[in-house]
mmCIF file with all atom_site columns, C-alpha atoms in Angstrom:
data_model
loop_
_atom_site.group_PDB
_atom_site.id
_atom_site.type_symbol
_atom_site.label_atom_id
_atom_site.label_alt_id
_atom_site.label_comp_id
_atom_site.label_asym_id
_atom_site.label_entity_id
_atom_site.label_seq_id
_atom_site.pdbx_PDB_ins_code
_atom_site.Cartn_x
_atom_site.Cartn_y
_atom_site.Cartn_z
_atom_site.occupancy
_atom_site.B_iso_or_equiv
_atom_site.pdbx_formal_charge
_atom_site.auth_seq_id
_atom_site.auth_comp_id
_atom_site.auth_asym_id
_atom_site.auth_atom_id
_atom_site.pdbx_PDB_model_num
ATOM 1   C CA . UNK J 1 1   ? -17.829 36.194 -34.481 1.00 52.00 ? 1   UNK J CA 1
ATOM 2   C CA . UNK J 1 2   ? -13.777 36.652 -34.398 1.00 52.00 ? 2   UNK J CA 1
ATOM 3   C CA . UNK J 1 3   ? -11.621 33.542 -34.841 1.00 52.00 ? 3   UNK J CA 1
ATOM 4   C CA . UNK J 1 4   ? -10.773 33.802 -30.957 1.00 48.00 ? 4   UNK J CA 1
ATOM 5   C CA . UNK J 1 5   ? -14.630 33.784 -30.061 1.00 45.00 ? 5   UNK J CA 1
ATOM 6   C CA . UNK J 1 6   ? -15.040 30.797 -32.305 1.00 49.00 ? 6   UNK J CA 1
ATOM 7   C CA . UNK J 1 7   ? -12.088 28.934 -30.953 1.00 49.00 ? 7   UNK J CA 1
ATOM 8   C CA . UNK J 1 8   ? -13.488 29.721 -27.266 1.00 52.00 ? 8   UNK J CA 1
ATOM 9   C CA . UNK J 1 9   ? -16.947 28.254 -28.275 1.00 52.00 ? 9   UNK J CA 1
ATOM 10  C CA . UNK J 1 10  ? -15.611 25.394 -29.803 1.00 71.00 ? 10  UNK J CA 1
ATOM 11  C CA . UNK J 1 11  ? -13.162 24.558 -26.656 1.00 73.00 ? 11  UNK J CA 1
ATOM 12  C CA . UNK J 1 12  ? -16.201 25.217 -24.481 1.00 72.00 ? 12  UNK J CA 1
ATOM 13  C CA . UNK J 1 13  ? -18.300 22.697 -26.233 1.00 81.00 ? 13  UNK J CA 1
ATOM 14  C CA . UNK J 1 14  ? -15.567 20.164 -26.787 1.00 91.00 ? 14  UNK J CA 1
ATOM 15  C CA . UNK J 1 15  ? -15.340 17.237 -24.103 1.00 97.00 ? 15  UNK J CA 1
ATOM 16  C CA . UNK J 1 16  ? -12.215 15.770 -22.464 1.00 98.00 ? 16  UNK J CA 1
ATOM 17  C CA . UNK J 1 17  ? -11.348 13.495 -19.631 1.00 98.00 ? 17  UNK J CA 1
ATOM 18  C CA . UNK J 1 18  ? -8.771  14.762 -17.385 1.00 98.00 ? 18  UNK J CA 1
ATOM 19  C CA . UNK J 1 19  ? -7.401  12.342 -15.086 1.00 98.00 ? 19  UNK J CA 1
ATOM 20  C CA . UNK J 1 20  ? -5.741  13.304 -12.087 1.00 98.00 ? 20  UNK J CA 1
ATOM 21  C CA . UNK J 1 21  ? -3.789  10.280 -10.350 1.00 98.00 ? 21  UNK J CA 1
ATOM 22  C CA . UNK J 1 22  ? -1.711  10.519 -7.409  1.00 97.00 ? 22  UNK J CA 1
ATOM 23  C CA . UNK J 1 23  ? -1.259  9.255  -3.706  1.00 96.00 ? 23  UNK J CA 1
ATOM 24  C CA . UNK J 1 24  ? -4.270  9.612  -1.284  1.00 95.00 ? 24  UNK J CA 1
ATOM 25  C CA . UNK J 1 25  ? -4.196  13.274 0.095   1.00 95.00 ? 25  UNK J CA 1
ATOM 26  C CA . UNK J 1 26  ? -1.991  14.432 -2.709  1.00 96.00 ? 26  UNK J CA 1
ATOM 27  C CA . UNK J 1 27  ? -4.402  17.176 -3.788  1.00 96.00 ? 27  UNK J CA 1
ATOM 28  C CA . UNK J 1 28  ? -6.439  15.558 -6.588  1.00 97.00 ? 28  UNK J CA 1
ATOM 29  C CA . UNK J 1 29  ? -9.685  16.482 -5.586  1.00 96.00 ? 29  UNK J CA 1
ATOM 30  C CA . UNK J 1 30  ? -8.949  19.945 -4.441  1.00 96.00 ? 30  UNK J CA 1
ATOM 31  C CA . UNK J 1 31  ? -7.405  20.699 -7.779  1.00 97.00 ? 31  UNK J CA 1
ATOM 32  C CA . UNK J 1 32  ? -10.175 19.231 -9.495  1.00 98.00 ? 32  UNK J CA 1
ATOM 33  C CA . UNK J 1 33  ? -12.724 21.429 -7.833  1.00 98.00 ? 33  UNK J CA 1
ATOM 34  C CA . UNK J 1 34  ? -10.735 24.357 -8.517  1.00 98.00 ? 34  UNK J CA 1
ATOM 35  C CA . UNK J 1 35  ? -10.325 23.839 -12.063 1.00 98.00 ? 35  UNK J CA 1
ATOM 36  C CA . UNK J 1 36  ? -14.012 22.837 -12.349 1.00 98.00 ? 36  UNK J CA 1
ATOM 37  C CA . UNK J 1 37  ? -14.862 26.214 -10.882 1.00 98.00 ? 37  UNK J CA 1
ATOM 38  C CA . UNK J 1 38  ? -12.751 28.021 -13.337 1.00 97.00 ? 38  UNK J CA 1
ATOM 39  C CA . UNK J 1 39  ? -13.971 26.057 -16.299 1.00 98.00 ? 39  UNK J CA 1
ATOM 40  C CA . UNK J 1 40  ? -17.518 26.671 -15.488 1.00 97.00 ? 40  UNK J CA 1
ATOM 41  C CA . UNK J 1 41  ? -17.007 30.403 -15.297 1.00 97.00 ? 41  UNK J CA 1
ATOM 42  C CA . UNK J 1 42  ? -15.804 30.355 -18.795 1.00 96.00 ? 42  UNK J CA 1
ATOM 43  C CA . UNK J 1 43  ? -18.907 28.468 -20.008 1.00 95.00 ? 43  UNK J CA 1
ATOM 44  C CA . UNK J 1 44  ? -17.826 25.088 -19.941 1.00 97.00 ? 44  UNK J CA 1
ATOM 45  C CA . UNK J 1 45  ? -20.086 22.042 -18.912 1.00 97.00 ? 45  UNK J CA 1
ATOM 46  C CA . UNK J 1 46  ? -17.750 20.207 -16.318 1.00 98.00 ? 46  UNK J CA 1
ATOM 47  C CA . UNK J 1 47  ? -18.347 17.069 -14.007 1.00 98.00 ? 47  UNK J CA 1
ATOM 48  C CA . UNK J 1 48  ? -16.220 16.016 -11.285 1.00 98.00 ? 48  UNK J CA 1
ATOM 49  C CA . UNK J 1 49  ? -16.125 11.957 -10.857 1.00 98.00 ? 49  UNK J CA 1
ATOM 50  C CA . UNK J 1 50  ? -14.918 11.930 -7.399  1.00 93.00 ? 50  UNK J CA 1
ATOM 51  C CA . UNK J 1 51  ? -13.259 8.743  -6.447  1.00 88.00 ? 51  UNK J CA 1
ATOM 52  C CA . UNK J 1 52  ? -14.938 8.246  -2.984  1.00 86.00 ? 52  UNK J CA 1
ATOM 53  C CA . UNK J 1 53  ? -18.554 9.176  -4.415  1.00 90.00 ? 53  UNK J CA 1
ATOM 54  C CA . UNK J 1 54  ? -17.753 6.638  -7.304  1.00 90.00 ? 54  UNK J CA 1
ATOM 55  C CA . UNK J 1 55  ? -16.994 3.906  -4.835  1.00 86.00 ? 55  UNK J CA 1
ATOM 56  C CA . UNK J 1 56  ? -20.130 4.714  -2.698  1.00 87.00 ? 56  UNK J CA 1
ATOM 57  C CA . UNK J 1 57  ? -22.422 4.882  -5.506  1.00 88.00 ? 57  UNK J CA 1
ATOM 58  C CA . UNK J 1 58  ? -21.311 3.084  -8.808  1.00 86.00 ? 58  UNK J CA 1
ATOM 59  C CA . UNK J 1 59  ? -18.747 0.624  -7.338  1.00 86.00 ? 59  UNK J CA 1
ATOM 60  C CA . UNK J 1 60  ? -20.284 -0.265 -4.132  1.00 85.00 ? 60  UNK J CA 1
ATOM 61  C CA . UNK J 1 61  ? -19.057 -3.638 -3.158  1.00 87.00 ? 61  UNK J CA 1
ATOM 62  C CA . UNK J 1 62  ? -15.555 -3.771 -4.733  1.00 91.00 ? 62  UNK J CA 1
ATOM 63  C CA . UNK J 1 63  ? -12.897 -3.923 -2.387  1.00 88.00 ? 63  UNK J CA 1
ATOM 64  C CA . UNK J 1 64  ? -9.081  -3.234 -2.606  1.00 88.00 ? 64  UNK J CA 1
ATOM 65  C CA . UNK J 1 65  ? -7.582  -6.171 -4.493  1.00 91.00 ? 65  UNK J CA 1
ATOM 66  C CA . UNK J 1 66  ? -5.772  -5.214 -7.845  1.00 92.00 ? 66  UNK J CA 1
ATOM 67  C CA . UNK J 1 67  ? -8.706  -6.890 -9.531  1.00 95.00 ? 67  UNK J CA 1
ATOM 68  C CA . UNK J 1 68  ? -11.209 -4.885 -7.902  1.00 94.00 ? 68  UNK J CA 1
ATOM 69  C CA . UNK J 1 69  ? -9.187  -1.448 -8.140  1.00 94.00 ? 69  UNK J CA 1
ATOM 70  C CA . UNK J 1 70  ? -8.757  -2.348 -12.012 1.00 95.00 ? 70  UNK J CA 1
ATOM 71  C CA . UNK J 1 71  ? -12.701 -2.836 -12.181 1.00 95.00 ? 71  UNK J CA 1
ATOM 72  C CA . UNK J 1 72  ? -13.197 0.553  -10.520 1.00 95.00 ? 72  UNK J CA 1
ATOM 73  C CA . UNK J 1 73  ? -10.942 2.336  -12.564 1.00 96.00 ? 73  UNK J CA 1
ATOM 74  C CA . UNK J 1 74  ? -12.477 0.985  -15.924 1.00 97.00 ? 74  UNK J CA 1
ATOM 75  C CA . UNK J 1 75  ? -15.974 1.776  -14.475 1.00 96.00 ? 75  UNK J CA 1
ATOM 76  C CA . UNK J 1 76  ? -15.102 5.283  -13.979 1.00 97.00 ? 76  UNK J CA 1
ATOM 77  C CA . UNK J 1 77  ? -13.093 5.260  -17.258 1.00 97.00 ? 77  UNK J CA 1
ATOM 78  C CA . UNK J 1 78  ? -16.318 4.222  -19.120 1.00 97.00 ? 78  UNK J CA 1
ATOM 79  C CA . UNK J 1 79  ? -18.636 7.091  -17.493 1.00 97.00 ? 79  UNK J CA 1
ATOM 80  C CA . UNK J 1 80  ? -15.979 9.606  -18.109 1.00 98.00 ? 80  UNK J CA 1
ATOM 81  C CA . UNK J 1 81  ? -15.483 8.959  -21.779 1.00 98.00 ? 81  UNK J CA 1
ATOM 82  C CA . UNK J 1 82  ? -19.347 8.883  -22.028 1.00 97.00 ? 82  UNK J CA 1
ATOM 83  C CA . UNK J 1 83  ? -19.474 12.394 -20.426 1.00 98.00 ? 83  UNK J CA 1
ATOM 84  C CA . UNK J 1 84  ? -16.572 13.570 -22.600 1.00 98.00 ? 84  UNK J CA 1
ATOM 85  C CA . UNK J 1 85  ? -17.769 12.138 -25.684 1.00 97.00 ? 85  UNK J CA 1
ATOM 86  C CA . UNK J 1 86  ? -21.010 14.314 -24.966 1.00 96.00 ? 86  UNK J CA 1
ATOM 87  C CA . UNK J 1 87  ? -19.125 17.597 -24.704 1.00 97.00 ? 87  UNK J CA 1
ATOM 88  C CA . UNK J 1 88  ? -18.380 17.384 -20.827 1.00 98.00 ? 88  UNK J CA 1
ATOM 89  C CA . UNK J 1 89  ? -14.933 18.130 -19.334 1.00 98.00 ? 89  UNK J CA 1
ATOM 90  C CA . UNK J 1 90  ? -15.038 15.108 -16.883 1.00 98.00 ? 90  UNK J CA 1
ATOM 91  C CA . UNK J 1 91  ? -12.353 15.753 -14.154 1.00 98.00 ? 91  UNK J CA 1
ATOM 92  C CA . UNK J 1 92  ? -11.357 12.514 -12.583 1.00 98.00 ? 92  UNK J CA 1
ATOM 93  C CA . UNK J 1 93  ? -9.479  12.836 -9.233  1.00 98.00 ? 93  UNK J CA 1
ATOM 94  C CA . UNK J 1 94  ? -9.117  9.013  -8.721  1.00 97.00 ? 94  UNK J CA 1
ATOM 95  C CA . UNK J 1 95  ? -5.879  7.468  -7.527  1.00 96.00 ? 95  UNK J CA 1
ATOM 96  C CA . UNK J 1 96  ? -5.858  4.537  -10.037 1.00 96.00 ? 96  UNK J CA 1
ATOM 97  C CA . UNK J 1 97  ? -2.536  3.150  -8.750  1.00 96.00 ? 97  UNK J CA 1
ATOM 98  C CA . UNK J 1 98  ? -1.878  0.655  -11.501 1.00 97.00 ? 98  UNK J CA 1
ATOM 99  C CA . UNK J 1 99  ? -0.354  1.953  -15.042 1.00 97.00 ? 99  UNK J CA 1
ATOM 100 C CA . UNK J 1 100 ? -2.197  -0.839 -16.809 1.00 97.00 ? 100 UNK J CA 1
ATOM 101 C CA . UNK J 1 101 ? -5.686  0.210  -15.494 1.00 97.00 ? 101 UNK J CA 1
ATOM 102 C CA . UNK J 1 102 ? -4.740  4.018  -16.419 1.00 97.00 ? 102 UNK J CA 1
ATOM 103 C CA . UNK J 1 103 ? -3.292  2.853  -19.864 1.00 97.00 ? 103 UNK J CA 1
ATOM 104 C CA . UNK J 1 104 ? -6.731  0.873  -20.680 1.00 97.00 ? 104 UNK J CA 1
ATOM 105 C CA . UNK J 1 105 ? -8.678  3.926  -19.877 1.00 98.00 ? 105 UNK J CA 1
ATOM 106 C CA . UNK J 1 106 ? -6.731  6.029  -22.408 1.00 97.00 ? 106 UNK J CA 1
ATOM 107 C CA . UNK J 1 107 ? -6.954  3.637  -25.061 1.00 97.00 ? 107 UNK J CA 1
ATOM 108 C CA . UNK J 1 108 ? -10.680 3.251  -24.698 1.00 96.00 ? 108 UNK J CA 1
ATOM 109 C CA . UNK J 1 109 ? -10.801 7.156  -25.214 1.00 97.00 ? 109 UNK J CA 1
ATOM 110 C CA . UNK J 1 110 ? -8.437  7.073  -28.155 1.00 97.00 ? 110 UNK J CA 1
ATOM 111 C CA . UNK J 1 111 ? -10.492 4.300  -29.638 1.00 97.00 ? 111 UNK J CA 1
ATOM 112 C CA . UNK J 1 112 ? -13.642 6.586  -29.481 1.00 95.00 ? 112 UNK J CA 1
ATOM 113 C CA . UNK J 1 113 ? -11.423 9.816  -30.537 1.00 96.00 ? 113 UNK J CA 1
ATOM 114 C CA . UNK J 1 114 ? -11.983 11.479 -27.003 1.00 97.00 ? 114 UNK J CA 1
ATOM 115 C CA . UNK J 1 115 ? -9.403  13.818 -25.672 1.00 97.00 ? 115 UNK J CA 1
ATOM 116 C CA . UNK J 1 116 ? -7.854  12.267 -22.668 1.00 98.00 ? 116 UNK J CA 1
ATOM 117 C CA . UNK J 1 117 ? -5.229  13.897 -20.337 1.00 98.00 ? 117 UNK J CA 1
ATOM 118 C CA . UNK J 1 118 ? -3.215  12.104 -17.683 1.00 98.00 ? 118 UNK J CA 1
ATOM 119 C CA . UNK J 1 119 ? -2.205  14.461 -14.954 1.00 98.00 ? 119 UNK J CA 1
ATOM 120 C CA . UNK J 1 120 ? 0.294   13.199 -12.135 1.00 98.00 ? 120 UNK J CA 1
ATOM 121 C CA . UNK J 1 121 ? -0.488  15.147 -8.816  1.00 98.00 ? 121 UNK J CA 1
ATOM 122 C CA . UNK J 1 122 ? 3.130   14.285 -7.632  1.00 97.00 ? 122 UNK J CA 1
ATOM 123 C CA . UNK J 1 123 ? 3.053   14.980 -3.896  1.00 96.00 ? 123 UNK J CA 1
ATOM 124 C CA . UNK J 1 124 ? 5.571   13.026 -1.727  1.00 95.00 ? 124 UNK J CA 1
ATOM 125 C CA . UNK J 1 125 ? 4.169   10.247 0.500   1.00 95.00 ? 125 UNK J CA 1
ATOM 126 C CA . UNK J 1 126 ? 5.488   12.198 3.570   1.00 95.00 ? 126 UNK J CA 1
ATOM 127 C CA . UNK J 1 127 ? 3.734   15.377 2.700   1.00 95.00 ? 127 UNK J CA 1
ATOM 128 C CA . UNK J 1 128 ? 0.328   13.147 2.017   1.00 92.00 ? 128 UNK J CA 1
ATOM 129 C CA . UNK J 1 129 ? 0.923   11.385 5.239   1.00 93.00 ? 129 UNK J CA 1
ATOM 130 C CA . UNK J 1 130 ? 0.930   15.036 7.076   1.00 94.00 ? 130 UNK J CA 1
ATOM 131 C CA . UNK J 1 131 ? -2.131  16.129 5.421   1.00 93.00 ? 131 UNK J CA 1
ATOM 132 C CA . UNK J 1 132 ? -3.881  12.871 5.897   1.00 86.00 ? 132 UNK J CA 1
ATOM 133 C CA . UNK J 1 133 ? -7.261  14.399 4.720   1.00 85.00 ? 133 UNK J CA 1
ATOM 134 C CA . UNK J 1 134 ? -9.179  11.080 5.689   1.00 89.00 ? 134 UNK J CA 1
ATOM 135 C CA . UNK J 1 135 ? -7.073  10.120 8.336   1.00 89.00 ? 135 UNK J CA 1
ATOM 136 C CA . UNK J 1 136 ? -5.842  6.656  6.190   1.00 90.00 ? 136 UNK J CA 1
ATOM 137 C CA . UNK J 1 137 ? -2.334  7.217  6.930   1.00 91.00 ? 137 UNK J CA 1
ATOM 138 C CA . UNK J 1 138 ? -2.754  7.513  10.823  1.00 89.00 ? 138 UNK J CA 1
ATOM 139 C CA . UNK J 1 139 ? -5.156  4.246  10.536  1.00 87.00 ? 139 UNK J CA 1
ATOM 140 C CA . UNK J 1 140 ? -2.238  2.363  8.710   1.00 91.00 ? 140 UNK J CA 1
ATOM 141 C CA . UNK J 1 141 ? 0.764   3.384  10.959  1.00 89.00 ? 141 UNK J CA 1
ATOM 142 C CA . UNK J 1 142 ? -1.581  2.170  13.923  1.00 91.00 ? 142 UNK J CA 1
ATOM 143 C CA . UNK J 1 143 ? -2.245  -1.106 12.013  1.00 89.00 ? 143 UNK J CA 1
ATOM 144 C CA . UNK J 1 144 ? -6.027  -0.419 11.859  1.00 92.00 ? 144 UNK J CA 1
ATOM 145 C CA . UNK J 1 145 ? -5.897  -0.968 7.855   1.00 89.00 ? 145 UNK J CA 1
ATOM 146 C CA . UNK J 1 146 ? -3.488  -2.132 5.458   1.00 87.00 ? 146 UNK J CA 1
ATOM 147 C CA . UNK J 1 147 ? -3.344  -1.839 1.794   1.00 86.00 ? 147 UNK J CA 1
ATOM 148 C CA . UNK J 1 148 ? -2.936  1.851  1.867   1.00 89.00 ? 148 UNK J CA 1
ATOM 149 C CA . UNK J 1 149 ? -1.572  3.069  -1.663  1.00 92.00 ? 149 UNK J CA 1
ATOM 150 C CA . UNK J 1 150 ? 2.037   4.105  -1.716  1.00 88.00 ? 150 UNK J CA 1
ATOM 151 C CA . UNK J 1 151 ? 2.650   2.757  1.843   1.00 90.00 ? 151 UNK J CA 1
ATOM 152 C CA . UNK J 1 152 ? 1.995   -0.951 1.871   1.00 88.00 ? 152 UNK J CA 1
ATOM 153 C CA . UNK J 1 153 ? 0.352   -1.254 -1.432  1.00 89.00 ? 153 UNK J CA 1
ATOM 154 C CA . UNK J 1 154 ? 2.252   -0.243 -4.722  1.00 92.00 ? 154 UNK J CA 1
ATOM 155 C CA . UNK J 1 155 ? 1.425   2.970  -6.514  1.00 96.00 ? 155 UNK J CA 1
ATOM 156 C CA . UNK J 1 156 ? 2.913   3.123  -10.056 1.00 97.00 ? 156 UNK J CA 1
ATOM 157 C CA . UNK J 1 157 ? 3.437   6.687  -10.888 1.00 96.00 ? 157 UNK J CA 1
ATOM 158 C CA . UNK J 1 158 ? 3.112   7.881  -14.495 1.00 97.00 ? 158 UNK J CA 1
ATOM 159 C CA . UNK J 1 159 ? 6.108   7.506  -16.560 1.00 96.00 ? 159 UNK J CA 1
ATOM 160 C CA . UNK J 1 160 ? 5.210   10.561 -19.132 1.00 96.00 ? 160 UNK J CA 1
ATOM 161 C CA . UNK J 1 161 ? 1.940   12.071 -18.109 1.00 98.00 ? 161 UNK J CA 1
ATOM 162 C CA . UNK J 1 162 ? 0.645   15.024 -19.773 1.00 98.00 ? 162 UNK J CA 1
ATOM 163 C CA . UNK J 1 163 ? 1.444   17.129 -17.076 1.00 98.00 ? 163 UNK J CA 1
ATOM 164 C CA . UNK J 1 164 ? 3.073   16.562 -13.778 1.00 98.00 ? 164 UNK J CA 1
ATOM 165 C CA . UNK J 1 165 ? 1.952   19.009 -10.830 1.00 97.00 ? 165 UNK J CA 1
ATOM 166 C CA . UNK J 1 166 ? 4.128   19.327 -7.457  1.00 95.00 ? 166 UNK J CA 1
ATOM 167 C CA . UNK J 1 167 ? 0.971   20.180 -5.581  1.00 91.00 ? 167 UNK J CA 1
ATOM 168 C CA . UNK J 1 168 ? 3.356   20.683 -2.409  1.00 92.00 ? 168 UNK J CA 1
ATOM 169 C CA . UNK J 1 169 ? 5.254   23.201 -4.163  1.00 96.00 ? 169 UNK J CA 1
ATOM 170 C CA . UNK J 1 170 ? 2.844   25.563 -5.193  1.00 96.00 ? 170 UNK J CA 1
ATOM 171 C CA . UNK J 1 171 ? -0.761  26.815 -4.343  1.00 96.00 ? 171 UNK J CA 1
ATOM 172 C CA . UNK J 1 172 ? -4.160  25.193 -5.399  1.00 96.00 ? 172 UNK J CA 1
ATOM 173 C CA . UNK J 1 173 ? -4.759  28.159 -7.833  1.00 97.00 ? 173 UNK J CA 1
ATOM 174 C CA . UNK J 1 174 ? -1.218  27.997 -9.322  1.00 97.00 ? 174 UNK J CA 1
ATOM 175 C CA . UNK J 1 175 ? -1.678  24.114 -9.873  1.00 97.00 ? 175 UNK J CA 1
ATOM 176 C CA . UNK J 1 176 ? -5.165  24.760 -11.472 1.00 97.00 ? 176 UNK J CA 1
ATOM 177 C CA . UNK J 1 177 ? -3.719  27.458 -13.863 1.00 97.00 ? 177 UNK J CA 1
ATOM 178 C CA . UNK J 1 178 ? -1.031  24.889 -14.734 1.00 97.00 ? 178 UNK J CA 1
ATOM 179 C CA . UNK J 1 179 ? -3.558  22.535 -15.958 1.00 97.00 ? 179 UNK J CA 1
ATOM 180 C CA . UNK J 1 180 ? -5.830  25.285 -17.437 1.00 98.00 ? 180 UNK J CA 1
ATOM 181 C CA . UNK J 1 181 ? -2.740  26.206 -19.375 1.00 98.00 ? 181 UNK J CA 1
ATOM 182 C CA . UNK J 1 182 ? -2.299  22.573 -20.729 1.00 97.00 ? 182 UNK J CA 1
ATOM 183 C CA . UNK J 1 183 ? -6.080  22.662 -21.709 1.00 97.00 ? 183 UNK J CA 1
ATOM 184 C CA . UNK J 1 184 ? -5.612  25.616 -23.455 1.00 96.00 ? 184 UNK J CA 1
ATOM 185 C CA . UNK J 1 185 ? -2.507  24.656 -25.159 1.00 96.00 ? 185 UNK J CA 1
ATOM 186 C CA . UNK J 1 186 ? -4.552  21.468 -26.365 1.00 96.00 ? 186 UNK J CA 1
ATOM 187 C CA . UNK J 1 187 ? -7.566  23.575 -27.855 1.00 95.00 ? 187 UNK J CA 1
ATOM 188 C CA . UNK J 1 188 ? -9.615  22.148 -24.717 1.00 95.00 ? 188 UNK J CA 1
ATOM 189 C CA . UNK J 1 189 ? -10.181 25.622 -22.747 1.00 93.00 ? 189 UNK J CA 1
#
């Protein structure tokens, strides 16, 4: 086996958490699934921890207070680290609006020696509102809901993420390629 082949096998068996944070409808989940498909094609074990699915099955009963959001992020971070420490690439498209919650997840990974990358899917709120994948922006504008992250509830954008992606300025494939390049640079793909 050549050194290149050995490196590819090692990267394919090394777990990591890739946390994609951004506003609702920023493109986090779409990007995660695009990257997952590419990584699986290269022989990686991959799981996407979709925020909506986690809310339904792991965090049912939690609301959207700051405390509940923190608890939700910590639960997801625990599962992601558990998967990553067992050789899985855990792709986590979850808003995680508060910097201290994301920092706690990063510290947990660091304390366990598990690779962790924070990716900010930096789509402006105006673009997210136009996409409005789940109809949340329309409901908020109509007064049907409140507490929408980035509109009438805070979103603390990462100051220095491992990667910032302007998904509104490139295709999903281009965004996934940029993220794949980061994983390759870090020896994870």
